[in-house]
Structures are given as C-alpha cells and as structure tokens.
Amino acid sequence: MKATTIILLVIAGCIFCSSVFITPSSAQRRAQAFSHNTPEHKTGRYADCNVCHQLPTSNWVSPRRDKLPPFPDVINFPNPHRQGAGNICFACHTNAAFSGGGVFCGTCHTVPSMRARAVLPFPVQGRARQFNTIFPHDVHQDLIARNERYADVAVAHFVKASYSPSPKLTADDPYSCAVCHQTTVQIPKNGPRKLTNLKALSDVAADTFERPIKAEFFKGSPDGHASCFNCHYQYQYLPKGKQNCAGCHELTRPYIERRTLERYSTKFDHSRTGHVENDCAACHVRITQNSKVELMKDADVPIAACWRCHATQEEGRSRRILLDEIAARDSSIEKKEAPFQCTYCHTSAIGRYEIPASHRKP
Amino acid sequence: MCLKAVCVFLGFFVSVHSVASAQAEPAVGSIVVRAKNVRGSQRAKIPLSRKRFYLFAGGLADNKDLVDSIRAAEITSRDCFYNSLKASPCFISWLNEGNCESPFCRAIKREDIKGVKEFESAYAKGLVAYRNKPDLALSWMINNLPPDLTSGYYRQQRSFVEKITASRKPLQTILSTAAGAEATFAGVPVTGKSTKYLVSNILPVEIDKKAYTWACEIDVQAAKPSNLILALPLDPKRKNCVLVEKELKTCSVEACNKQ
C-alpha cells in the first residue's frame, strides 16, 4: 500500500515537472492565446500591426461564420509560414515549433503538433479579449446621424392638415443610431446592473410583467468590422497618426467579454408607442457628447428624460407613475409596512433599493 | 461614563457622516432647448434639427469674449466650401437634395451614381478593390471618395468651433433631436437658489441665405427643467439672448445636367 502511494506520487511528480519544464521558452508552454501585451510583441518592428496582420486576409471571400455576405476582412491568424512573412514568429521562436511536441503550434492550429494543418476559427471565441474598441459617439453623431429630414410630401400637393410637428423617424433610417444599434432578434442574456451607493430595503420578490420581456426591448451593438468598414476600410477617416489598427483597437489588460446586458430598467420597451417614435437622442442625451464609452459610468438616459412624460399630473397610470411609485414607497415606510417595490420600470432586483435622490429631483 | 462617551462620539460620527453623504450629491437641474419659429422658406425643413448646442458656465456678461468671437467669426457656407473644392454641380446638387453637409448624411443609392462624376469614379475604384462586387462597391463608396469631399466640411466646422471655444471650454455639448429639434442638458450643477449658464449653437445655422447663431443666458434652478426658447426673429425686448445674424456669401452653383 505504502509502495503504491510512493509510486503514484512519483508519477504525479513526473507529470507535473514535465508540464512545467517542457522547454526554456515560455511560448512553448503556452498553447493558448497569443499575448499582444508581451513587450517583444508590441515594440520594435512589431509595433506596426501590419507586420503580422493582413487587411484583408486572403480567405475573405470564403463563407463567413456570422453568415454575412463576404467582405474584405481580417478573418484569419497571421500566417508565419507564407512566403515573404519575414519570419514574423520564427525570428524569435525558431526552436519552439520543433520541441515540446509542437505545443507552440496550438496557438493557432486545432491540433498542437508539428503536423498541424487546420487552424482554429479566428478570432477564437472564449479566449480573453486584449483590445477595447475606440468609438467616439460624439464624432459619429455629428457626421452620420446628422441629417435633417423633410416631410414626405411633394411640394404643391394638397395634403391633410395636421398639427404633427415634424416627420417621424423610422427605426430603419439608414443614417441614424440604427446603423449600429439594431433591435435584437432574440432576447439577449440580461440582468440587473449593480447598485453600489444605495441600500436594499427588502429581499428580491417574484417579478410580474405587464408586458412580457421580448427581443424588441433590446438593441444590439456591432461585433465585428461589418458596420465600421463601410467608411473605415483600410483605415480611412481615422485620426492622423492613428491610421492603423490602433485607430480603433486599444490594447488593454486581457478580459473576458461579458455577454450579459445589464439594465436598471429591464422592463423598458423601446418598441412601445410613445417610445418608438422618438429620436434616440431625446432620451439618450449623454451619448451624443461621449468620446469614449468606458468613461460613461452611469446610465446614459438620465431620469430627467423619463420625468418629462412619466411624472406629470395628467390622467393615466403611465403619465404619473414615477410620482405614484415614489408616494407608495414613502407611504409604506411611514406606515412601517414592508417597503413598496418600484415595479413599473424595474424588476425587483432594482426596485427594492432606496429611491435615489435624482428620482425625486431630477 | 465611558459607555456614555462612546455613545456620544458614535452619535456625532453618524450625524456628521449623514450630513457629508447628503452633501455628496450636489443639486442639479436641467435645460431644455426648444426652437420657436425657426423656419426658412421651405416649411418642411427643420433647421435646428440635429444641431449641436454648447453649454458654458456664467451668463452673457461672463461670456462677453465668446459672444464677441461669434460676432467676429468668418463663415463659409456649405455651397461655397464645396465650390472651393471644385466639386461637380451634380455632387453639390445631391448634397442639397437631402440638405446634407457631407456624403455621410444619407445612403448613396445605385441610381444616384450615374451623372455624378465623384460617385462614378469611386464606384469604379470599389469594383476593382472589392473583386468586382457591385453591392460592396456601392455600400462602401465613402471609402473611395476623396477625403476632402467626405470629411472636409466637418473638419472645417470642427476647427471653427475649436477656434471660438479656445479660451472658454464648454461644460457640456448636446445634439438636438431630429424630429422635435429639442436638446436637453441634464445634470447641470446648481449652487444656491439658481445658477446662470449660457447656451449657444456656436456653428451658425444656415437658413435660406443667412446664418444664425444664438447665445442665450438662462437661470437654472435645482430639480426643475428650465426651458430655453430660441426664437426667430428674436424679441428685441429680450435682454438675456443674443442672435448673431449674418448674410451668407453666395457662391454660384452650376445646374446639374444629369441625363
């Protein structure tokens, strides 16, 4: 028994040692993501992304993973084996491919071996992202979302008179926010945003929905080059000195992209009458001056935008819902009852918290 | 005795902390900018739609230099700008049709290409670059137009704003809505009973043959939206608002003879 334990420990030790000390090269121990953060990978001649990456890659005409019609794009790993590659990997990692059983090859290839042929789909899903996307909303708002519209009637025709102030916008207007943010087809994974400065007054209760959550509640964001290359193919119109990949991609600490859309007001329906005919900028007032999304720490829609229609003294539940729910909360606390949860816009995960001062005085 | 002292200290600490946290959230108000009678001869056109407004600290007197710079600034009209670039009459006419300031403004359709030499040449370039894919050559046409024609006017406007605001930086900027031509500045800090701010469009708005720039002062109160009406013409009795009106230099644009 004792001998068996010793043998097992020795075998375990050997396996551990062999995995750690395959070769002296760190790259050879890694069959995972290539790191753009390694100093040698971002300085000298490698500071220029084009040394490794081609735009477009030679396989751009192939059918795409996202089922979009093919367009010139970067959809493959840099190829260090092609003629004229100038030893882009093997200038430093000469021995890496010939030792350690070809672990190094697993960075790009499906099988980490010297005989590897097939490459992993690029970019590899599930691997940590190494770049943030730079998208100045303010500049784009000025340019692409800045068109004046005319009433859709011909001059000198008799038309029905009305007091409608202006032509209505449609969600599929080509040059509006919908260029990038389209209504989702399926309900995306979603959840409540974290509230840090407020105190929860009660436990989470079961949610009820007057209007069940549907895909139309949400808007998506671009996840690829398709919507950018319309204007920025081959780095067109990027700022001077940034006419390369770095014009849009900013190197950052590796992070796993969260796929969950976090909302304060999960019950907000973009497609509802009263919301859908409004210009996005009527409520999303902060985004039109935002040059970097990461700098926006709070909700893009200030409560003042909701107040204009939902905190009036007019008839109708929705017209005064904000005032009613605040009054109901205050009343429940005054009567020392279980705190009223705000449920018109919020799920219980948010509606059970203290009412922020901004909601009372926007 | 000791316990009593601890309780007093704790009570004091809690009250100081609650006062501090109450002060942590400063009073804010909001400004809603609306237009009144800001219309040209084309009644369907909304001149103040999708226009950027700038918010400055202080009233008119505090921003005298800014208003003087607006008054003194030289303006180049859209037509004159594209004329100076020797853009074809049909290109300028295409921009005017949609009241566009640049080709980014609306989608270029297949039927728009013929007769507009800039589009024809960009489309041909796209066909070569994108392996003879007509849809790509059309939808990516902006990439193949001369940069001065696409983003030149925007760059010129931007440098105009930077020049005017060089000595006085705006606190916020906001784009008005397309349909209602309304702009809301939210989270505007208020100290005391009310605080003075100045709102201006800086970039003159072209209406018919004139250019208009408003610079209006407004008192913002906490927890209350303050309405700012930009009127045309401006009521002469209104003391808190300046309207700078300039004649636009006319640049003759040849007619587009599109077959």
XYZ file of C-alpha atoms in Angstrom:
621
model
C 0.000 0.000 0.000
C 2.792 2.326 1.034
C 4.819 1.393 -2.080
C 1.788 2.052 -4.330
C 1.354 5.512 -2.803
C 5.026 6.302 -3.373
C 4.858 5.132 -6.999
C 1.733 7.232 -7.592
C 3.380 10.284 -6.038
C 6.488 9.801 -8.192
C 4.348 9.519 -11.359
C 2.363 12.640 -10.381
C 5.612 14.490 -9.730
C 6.985 13.496 -13.135
C 3.828 14.655 -14.911
C 3.951 17.982 -13.057
C 7.615 18.527 -13.815
C 7.260 17.610 -17.467
C 4.420 20.088 -17.910
C 6.347 22.918 -16.292
C 9.768 22.329 -17.751
C 8.935 21.390 -21.319
C 11.437 23.871 -22.753
C 13.048 27.094 -21.664
C 10.733 29.125 -23.936
C 7.610 30.496 -22.321
C 5.855 30.398 -25.672
C 6.314 26.642 -25.786
C 4.470 26.083 -22.549
C 1.547 28.049 -23.920
C -0.929 26.537 -26.282
C -3.258 29.370 -25.581
C -3.779 32.908 -26.732
C -1.031 34.939 -28.281
C -0.383 37.885 -25.991
C -0.238 41.306 -27.626
C 0.921 42.649 -24.255
C 4.300 40.896 -24.261
C 6.882 43.710 -24.653
C 8.579 41.925 -27.572
C 5.214 41.679 -29.338
C 4.405 45.365 -29.182
C 7.721 47.112 -29.676
C 10.294 47.436 -32.432
C 9.085 46.285 -35.795
C 6.114 44.534 -34.144
C 4.675 47.886 -33.057
C 3.271 48.004 -36.580
C 0.256 45.674 -36.676
C 0.692 45.196 -40.422
C 3.926 43.282 -39.849
C 1.794 40.319 -38.795
C -1.805 41.110 -39.762
C -3.029 41.499 -43.284
C -6.088 43.524 -44.206
C -7.853 41.750 -45.798
C -6.781 38.181 -45.141
C -6.587 36.013 -48.226
C -9.588 33.923 -47.133
C -12.042 36.842 -47.002
C -14.041 35.511 -49.926
C -14.818 32.283 -48.026
C -18.218 31.825 -46.348
C -18.251 33.622 -43.028
C -19.012 32.235 -39.579
C -21.521 35.031 -38.977
C -23.299 34.198 -42.250
C -22.838 37.737 -43.579
C -22.033 38.106 -47.272
C -18.235 38.038 -47.618
C -16.430 41.374 -47.446
C -12.728 42.238 -47.188
C -11.989 41.489 -43.543
C -9.462 40.041 -41.125
C -10.753 36.536 -40.559
C -7.622 34.506 -40.081
C -4.491 34.349 -37.939
C -1.354 35.959 -39.318
C 0.392 33.313 -41.387
C 4.065 32.977 -40.435
C 4.507 30.157 -42.994
C 3.620 32.193 -46.074
C 6.318 33.381 -48.423
C 7.519 36.854 -47.528
C 6.250 36.596 -43.954
C 9.676 37.736 -42.885
C 9.948 35.266 -40.004
C 7.216 37.050 -38.121
C 7.002 34.364 -35.416
C 10.056 32.246 -36.047
C 12.533 35.091 -35.877
C 12.404 34.588 -32.103
C 10.589 31.276 -31.688
C 12.836 29.296 -34.038
C 13.051 26.230 -31.867
C 9.589 26.417 -30.425
C 7.858 24.511 -33.209
C 10.406 21.701 -33.136
C 10.273 20.936 -29.457
C 7.758 20.205 -26.783
C 5.719 18.086 -29.139
C 4.607 21.183 -31.042
C 2.646 22.761 -28.186
C 3.524 26.127 -29.693
C 1.553 25.244 -32.828
C -1.621 25.036 -30.724
C -1.715 28.833 -30.534
C -3.309 28.898 -33.970
C -3.814 25.296 -35.049
C -6.553 22.908 -33.976
C -4.016 20.180 -33.233
C -0.922 21.278 -31.315
C 1.566 19.237 -33.270
C 4.237 19.555 -35.907
C 1.808 18.047 -38.403
C -0.826 20.654 -37.706
C -2.717 21.870 -40.746
C -6.192 23.161 -39.842
C -6.335 26.466 -37.988
C -8.760 27.487 -35.269
C -11.617 29.779 -36.280
C -10.404 33.371 -35.939
C -10.922 35.062 -33.548
C -11.096 32.204 -31.065
C -14.266 32.533 -29.054
C -13.881 32.141 -25.324
C -10.344 33.479 -25.273
C -9.757 36.681 -23.349
C -10.034 39.851 -25.410
C -6.950 42.031 -25.473
C -8.325 45.197 -27.054
C -11.002 47.757 -26.305
C -12.818 49.313 -29.220
C -12.428 53.052 -29.560
C -15.674 54.549 -30.767
C -16.203 58.295 -30.279
C -20.005 58.584 -30.324
C -19.801 62.383 -30.448
C -17.956 62.453 -33.768
C -20.184 59.801 -35.315
C -23.312 61.543 -34.099
C -22.173 64.731 -35.788
C -21.451 63.010 -39.054
C -23.638 60.025 -39.718
C -26.595 60.765 -37.519
C -26.799 64.342 -38.577
C -29.293 64.587 -41.360
C -32.274 66.818 -41.495
C -35.379 65.198 -42.774
C -38.173 66.519 -44.868
C -41.863 65.775 -44.634
C -42.615 63.025 -47.064
C -44.891 65.103 -49.296
C -44.359 66.707 -52.646
C -44.483 70.471 -52.957
C -47.815 71.962 -54.161
C -49.865 68.865 -53.453
C -52.964 69.070 -51.341
C -52.368 67.247 -48.097
C -54.420 66.721 -44.984
C -53.614 69.425 -42.476
C -52.413 68.283 -39.100
C -50.551 69.600 -36.108
C -47.913 66.913 -36.236
C -44.750 68.927 -35.634
C -42.411 67.052 -37.865
C -41.791 63.949 -39.915
C -41.474 60.811 -37.853
C -38.310 58.816 -37.821
C -38.314 55.158 -38.522
C -36.087 52.675 -36.765
C -34.625 51.576 -40.093
C -33.410 55.023 -41.088
C -30.071 54.179 -42.664
C -28.071 57.004 -41.178
C -29.153 57.118 -37.575
C -28.127 55.262 -34.420
C -29.742 52.210 -36.018
C -26.756 51.972 -38.351
C -25.021 50.199 -35.468
C -27.700 49.563 -32.830
C -30.449 47.429 -34.222
C -33.297 45.746 -32.431
C -32.218 42.298 -31.355
C -33.742 39.225 -32.950
C -33.702 37.130 -29.792
C -33.915 38.134 -26.155
C -30.276 38.564 -25.150
C -28.957 37.321 -21.844
C -29.760 40.162 -19.465
C -29.624 41.038 -15.802
C -29.787 43.933 -13.353
C -26.976 46.442 -13.070
C -25.179 46.616 -9.759
C -26.228 49.425 -7.428
C -23.315 50.442 -5.266
C -24.377 53.537 -3.359
C -27.893 52.504 -2.440
C -29.216 50.180 0.219
C -31.601 47.312 -0.465
C -34.703 47.725 1.675
C -36.139 44.262 1.190
C -35.453 40.896 -0.356
C -35.945 40.103 -4.019
C -39.580 39.326 -4.759
C -41.030 37.394 -7.665
C -41.339 39.664 -10.710
C -44.549 40.281 -12.559
C -44.641 41.700 -16.071
C -47.482 43.742 -17.546
C -45.610 43.458 -20.825
C -43.506 40.323 -21.047
C -39.892 40.969 -21.965
C -39.333 40.444 -25.671
C -36.472 40.900 -28.115
C -37.765 44.347 -29.159
C -36.899 45.684 -25.697
C -33.203 45.494 -26.551
C -30.772 46.965 -29.042
C -27.599 45.240 -30.120
C -24.121 46.581 -30.764
C -21.718 45.785 -33.600
C -19.476 42.818 -33.030
C -17.093 42.919 -35.945
C -15.877 45.043 -38.785
C -19.026 44.934 -40.907
C -20.545 48.226 -39.830
C -17.193 50.024 -39.474
C -15.645 49.144 -42.806
C -18.413 50.968 -44.717
C -16.394 54.085 -44.028
C -13.146 52.946 -42.375
C -11.839 50.223 -44.680
C -8.056 50.494 -44.978
C -8.101 52.981 -42.069
C -9.960 55.699 -43.942
C -11.057 58.727 -41.922
C -9.194 57.735 -38.777
C -7.325 60.461 -36.899
C -3.906 61.454 -38.174
C -1.187 59.245 -36.731
C -3.718 56.512 -35.975
C -4.369 55.250 -39.449
C -3.783 51.667 -38.490
C -5.496 49.039 -36.319
C -4.754 51.188 -33.245
C -7.150 53.798 -34.592
C -9.997 51.622 -33.302
C -8.329 48.931 -31.178
C -6.770 49.949 -27.900
C -4.546 47.432 -26.157
C -5.786 46.708 -22.673
C -5.488 44.120 -19.914
C -6.996 40.845 -21.122
C -10.652 40.478 -20.192
C -13.419 38.016 -20.805
C -16.213 39.794 -22.599
C -19.444 39.773 -20.677
C -22.359 38.771 -22.816
C -24.971 39.789 -20.265
C -26.695 43.090 -20.932
C -27.040 44.855 -17.618
C -30.008 47.171 -17.165
C -31.513 49.355 -14.449
C -34.891 49.278 -16.156
C -35.248 45.857 -17.697
C -38.930 46.460 -18.290
C -38.321 49.405 -20.635
C -39.757 48.622 -24.051
C -38.085 50.501 -26.917
C -40.820 49.387 -29.294
C -43.755 50.718 -27.275
C -45.891 53.538 -28.658
C -44.629 56.710 -27.040
C -41.057 55.438 -27.123
C -40.584 54.039 -30.598
C -41.401 57.235 -32.490
C -38.904 59.292 -30.531
C -35.437 60.130 -31.726
C -32.863 58.131 -29.720
C -31.228 61.420 -28.658
C -34.467 62.509 -26.964
C -33.642 60.136 -24.083
C -30.026 59.062 -24.685
C -28.791 62.585 -24.073
C -25.365 61.756 -22.699
C -24.130 59.629 -25.543
C -24.099 62.486 -28.072
C -21.210 64.095 -26.189
C -19.348 60.926 -25.314
C -15.954 60.349 -26.857
C -15.164 57.109 -25.032
C -17.791 54.645 -23.845
C -15.608 53.444 -20.944
C -15.799 56.935 -19.441
C -19.562 56.742 -19.091
C -20.015 55.449 -15.585
C -23.761 55.679 -15.168
C -26.948 55.296 -17.153
C -26.922 57.020 -20.492
C -30.562 58.003 -20.025
C -30.915 60.441 -17.116
C -34.109 60.147 -15.092
C -34.986 63.675 -16.294
C -35.771 62.116 -19.674
C -38.358 59.817 -18.036
C -39.779 62.591 -15.882
C -40.959 64.578 -18.849
C -43.674 62.054 -19.687
C -43.982 59.855 -16.612
C -44.088 62.369 -13.771
C -46.922 64.583 -14.917
C -50.172 65.445 -13.157
C -52.123 64.137 -16.143
C -54.647 61.329 -16.143
C -53.438 57.819 -16.879
C -51.262 55.484 -14.879
C -48.176 55.762 -17.043
C -48.328 59.580 -17.093
C -47.802 59.847 -13.324
C -46.255 56.510 -12.491
C -42.994 57.952 -11.160
C -44.801 60.168 -8.659
C -47.213 57.387 -7.706
C -44.495 54.829 -7.050
C -42.409 57.273 -5.011
C -45.513 58.138 -2.965
C -46.306 54.448 -2.464
C -42.758 53.768 -1.238
C -42.816 56.732 1.164
C -46.227 55.759 2.450
C -45.210 52.143 3.081
C -42.164 53.273 5.056
C -44.209 55.780 7.020
C -46.710 53.077 7.938
C -43.820 50.785 8.872
C -45.020 48.231 6.309
C -42.833 46.184 4.001
C -41.236 48.778 1.659
C -43.136 49.171 -1.614
C -41.064 47.929 -4.546
C -40.965 50.006 -7.728
C -42.064 47.629 -10.452
C -43.264 49.696 -13.395
C -39.786 50.060 -14.912
C -37.683 47.888 -12.612
C -37.541 44.260 -11.720
C -37.417 43.512 -8.005
C -33.617 43.233 -8.157
C -33.524 47.041 -8.602
C -36.956 48.147 -7.398
C -36.299 47.011 -3.829
C -33.477 49.527 -3.315
C -33.692 53.022 -1.817
C -35.040 55.619 -4.218
C -32.088 57.716 -5.444
C -32.305 61.455 -4.847
C -32.220 62.059 -8.604
C -35.601 60.304 -8.977
C -37.224 62.778 -6.625
C -35.470 65.864 -8.001
C -34.047 65.199 -11.449
C -19.300 57.182 31.975
C -17.040 55.598 29.380
C -20.016 53.990 27.624
C -21.806 57.326 27.535
C -18.790 58.985 25.910
C -18.609 56.259 23.261
C -22.348 56.696 22.520
C -21.973 60.469 22.195
C -18.993 60.007 19.871
C -20.868 57.455 17.747
C -23.924 59.723 17.565
C -21.722 62.628 16.478
C -19.946 60.453 13.904
C -23.230 59.203 12.411
C -24.691 62.715 12.148
C -21.512 64.102 10.538
C -21.441 61.175 8.137
C -25.084 61.649 7.158
C -24.531 65.373 6.543
C -21.455 64.544 4.461
C -23.316 61.987 2.376
C -26.224 64.373 1.891
C -23.729 66.918 0.589
C -22.101 64.354 -1.656
C -24.962 64.577 -4.141
C -24.884 68.147 -5.453
C -28.067 69.880 -6.576
C -28.634 69.632 -10.302
C -31.121 70.969 -12.783
C -31.722 70.578 -16.489
C -32.105 72.846 -19.518
C -34.457 72.052 -22.366
C -33.606 73.993 -25.527
C -36.506 74.462 -27.944
C -36.965 76.401 -31.164
C -39.778 78.842 -31.907
C -40.499 79.885 -35.496
C -37.017 78.865 -36.587
C -38.074 78.070 -40.129
C -36.945 79.056 -43.576
C -38.878 79.340 -46.801
C -39.074 75.538 -47.016
C -41.682 74.869 -44.366
C -40.948 71.170 -44.136
C -37.331 71.777 -43.202
C -36.361 71.885 -39.519
C -33.200 73.995 -39.421
C -32.389 73.301 -35.775
C -32.765 69.545 -36.049
C -29.572 67.578 -35.318
C -27.615 70.663 -34.346
C -25.044 70.678 -31.600
C -25.524 73.047 -28.675
C -22.854 74.034 -26.175
C -23.278 74.877 -22.507
C -20.979 77.408 -20.835
C -20.698 78.462 -17.210
C -21.859 82.014 -16.475
C -24.226 84.403 -18.169
C -23.852 86.744 -21.139
C -21.679 89.205 -19.238
C -19.300 86.429 -18.134
C -19.017 85.174 -21.700
C -18.591 88.503 -23.461
C -15.396 87.321 -25.189
C -17.146 84.260 -26.517
C -20.031 86.296 -27.929
C -17.560 88.760 -29.469
C -15.723 85.855 -31.135
C -19.022 84.549 -32.528
C -19.799 88.010 -33.905
C -16.362 88.381 -35.485
C -16.074 84.900 -36.960
C -15.891 84.417 -40.726
C -18.355 81.898 -42.071
C -18.039 79.717 -45.139
C -21.331 78.381 -46.376
C -21.715 74.765 -47.354
C -22.108 75.622 -51.054
C -19.028 77.840 -51.011
C -16.989 75.153 -49.284
C -17.798 72.505 -51.896
C -17.370 75.052 -54.681
C -13.901 75.808 -53.422
C -13.081 72.113 -53.690
C -14.306 72.160 -57.280
C -16.936 69.544 -56.573
C -19.142 68.808 -59.562
C -22.517 70.584 -59.772
C -24.270 67.205 -59.596
C -22.427 66.265 -56.390
C -23.440 69.578 -54.786
C -26.975 69.073 -56.039
C -27.070 65.575 -54.478
C -25.994 67.070 -51.141
C -28.617 69.800 -51.412
C -31.392 67.342 -52.222
C -31.068 65.821 -48.764
C -29.876 69.062 -47.177
C -26.701 67.145 -46.407
C -23.494 68.639 -45.136
C -21.449 65.653 -46.288
C -21.954 62.351 -48.112
C -22.088 60.593 -44.713
C -25.543 62.100 -44.287
C -27.543 59.629 -46.365
C -27.087 56.394 -48.249
C -25.870 56.681 -51.813
C -28.273 54.700 -53.973
C -27.413 52.920 -57.203
C -29.467 55.378 -59.253
C -27.534 58.299 -57.720
C -24.236 57.204 -59.282
C -24.830 57.976 -62.936
C -24.067 61.574 -63.783
C -22.214 62.365 -60.552
C -18.574 62.076 -61.580
C -17.308 61.696 -57.987
C -19.651 58.742 -57.412
C -18.848 57.181 -60.772
C -15.139 57.229 -60.114
C -15.484 55.980 -56.502
C -17.766 53.161 -57.633
C -15.322 52.104 -60.356
C -12.486 52.145 -57.823
C -14.554 49.997 -55.457
C -15.299 47.411 -58.125
C -11.577 46.906 -58.634
C -10.725 46.902 -54.927
C -13.514 44.546 -53.832
C -13.150 41.892 -56.522
C -15.985 43.085 -58.703
C -18.665 43.002 -56.029
C -21.189 45.712 -57.011
C -23.010 45.719 -53.650
C -19.782 46.299 -51.766
C -18.620 48.942 -54.227
C -21.894 50.780 -53.598
C -22.226 50.423 -49.848
C -18.544 51.123 -49.201
C -18.377 54.014 -51.652
C -17.482 56.550 -48.950
C -14.102 54.804 -48.627
C -13.269 55.643 -52.220
C -14.411 59.247 -52.378
C -11.757 61.973 -51.982
C -11.411 62.642 -48.204
C -11.844 66.397 -48.647
C -15.271 65.849 -50.143
C -16.372 63.493 -47.397
C -14.972 64.839 -44.160
C -13.514 68.182 -45.230
C -16.580 70.251 -44.324
C -16.843 68.532 -40.938
C -13.167 69.194 -40.225
C -13.607 72.819 -41.188
C -16.613 73.164 -38.849
C -14.760 71.465 -36.049
C -11.803 73.794 -36.335
C -14.276 76.711 -36.371
C -15.739 75.542 -33.044
C -12.283 74.911 -31.571
C -11.213 78.428 -32.525
C -14.287 80.061 -30.984
C -14.089 77.995 -27.797
C -10.308 78.141 -27.446
C -10.420 80.423 -24.415
C -13.660 79.138 -22.926
C -14.349 75.426 -22.867
C -17.951 74.219 -22.876
C -19.166 72.245 -19.867
C -21.415 70.051 -21.963
C -22.447 69.656 -25.570
C -25.616 68.043 -26.825
C -27.192 67.234 -30.149
C -30.792 68.259 -30.756
C -33.325 65.654 -31.784
C -34.148 65.212 -35.451
C -37.906 65.347 -35.198
C -38.506 67.888 -32.455
C -35.261 69.874 -32.745
C -35.059 69.789 -28.975
C -31.945 69.429 -26.834
C -31.752 68.587 -23.132
C -28.785 69.337 -20.926
C -29.146 67.068 -17.885
C -27.267 67.105 -14.588
C -26.454 70.810 -14.703
C -24.932 71.767 -11.306
C -26.830 74.385 -9.335
C -25.398 76.285 -6.401
C -27.717 78.300 -4.203
C -31.138 79.244 -5.499
C -30.163 79.322 -9.162
C -27.082 79.372 -11.384
C -26.505 81.235 -14.657
C -25.465 79.417 -17.806
C -25.032 80.306 -21.437
C -26.226 78.108 -24.299
C -25.060 78.618 -27.873
C -25.019 76.698 -31.131
C -21.578 78.251 -31.975
C -21.771 76.872 -35.524
C -24.093 79.148 -37.471
C -27.276 77.534 -38.753
C -27.918 78.218 -42.431
C -31.492 79.289 -43.132
C -32.149 80.439 -46.663
C -29.332 82.905 -47.417
C -28.478 83.793 -43.840
C -26.539 82.246 -40.969
C -27.805 82.430 -37.389
C -26.047 81.885 -34.080
C -27.820 82.155 -30.757
C -26.118 82.818 -27.419
C -28.670 82.841 -24.646
C -28.387 83.061 -20.907
C -30.552 81.004 -18.596
C -31.041 80.717 -14.847
C -31.097 77.074 -13.837
C -32.856 76.008 -10.673
C -32.357 72.717 -8.919
C -34.821 69.907 -9.566
C -36.653 71.841 -12.220
C -36.279 71.768 -16.011
C -35.542 75.268 -17.326
C -36.901 75.988 -20.795
C -34.783 77.974 -23.201
C -36.580 79.173 -26.314
C -34.538 80.088 -29.374
C -36.744 82.332 -31.454
C -36.548 83.801 -34.920
C -36.739 86.752 -35.005
C -35.569 87.459 -31.512
C -37.828 89.619 -29.385
C -35.904 92.921 -29.079
C -37.115 93.225 -25.501
C -35.376 90.012 -24.576
C -32.232 91.054 -22.777
C -30.743 87.684 -21.960
C -30.286 86.457 -25.514
C -28.134 87.453 -28.462
C -28.835 86.445 -32.044
C -25.943 86.928 -34.449
C -27.312 87.144 -37.975
C -25.011 87.178 -40.999
C -25.573 87.308 -44.715
C -24.076 84.289 -46.402
C -21.755 84.844 -49.290
C -23.368 83.317 -52.351
C -21.301 81.004 -54.466
C -22.879 80.277 -57.803
C -23.501 76.599 -58.277
C -23.986 75.439 -61.839
C -27.093 73.423 -62.561
C -26.664 69.676 -62.637
C -27.375 68.345 -66.084
C -27.913 64.737 -65.169
C -29.124 62.559 -68.009
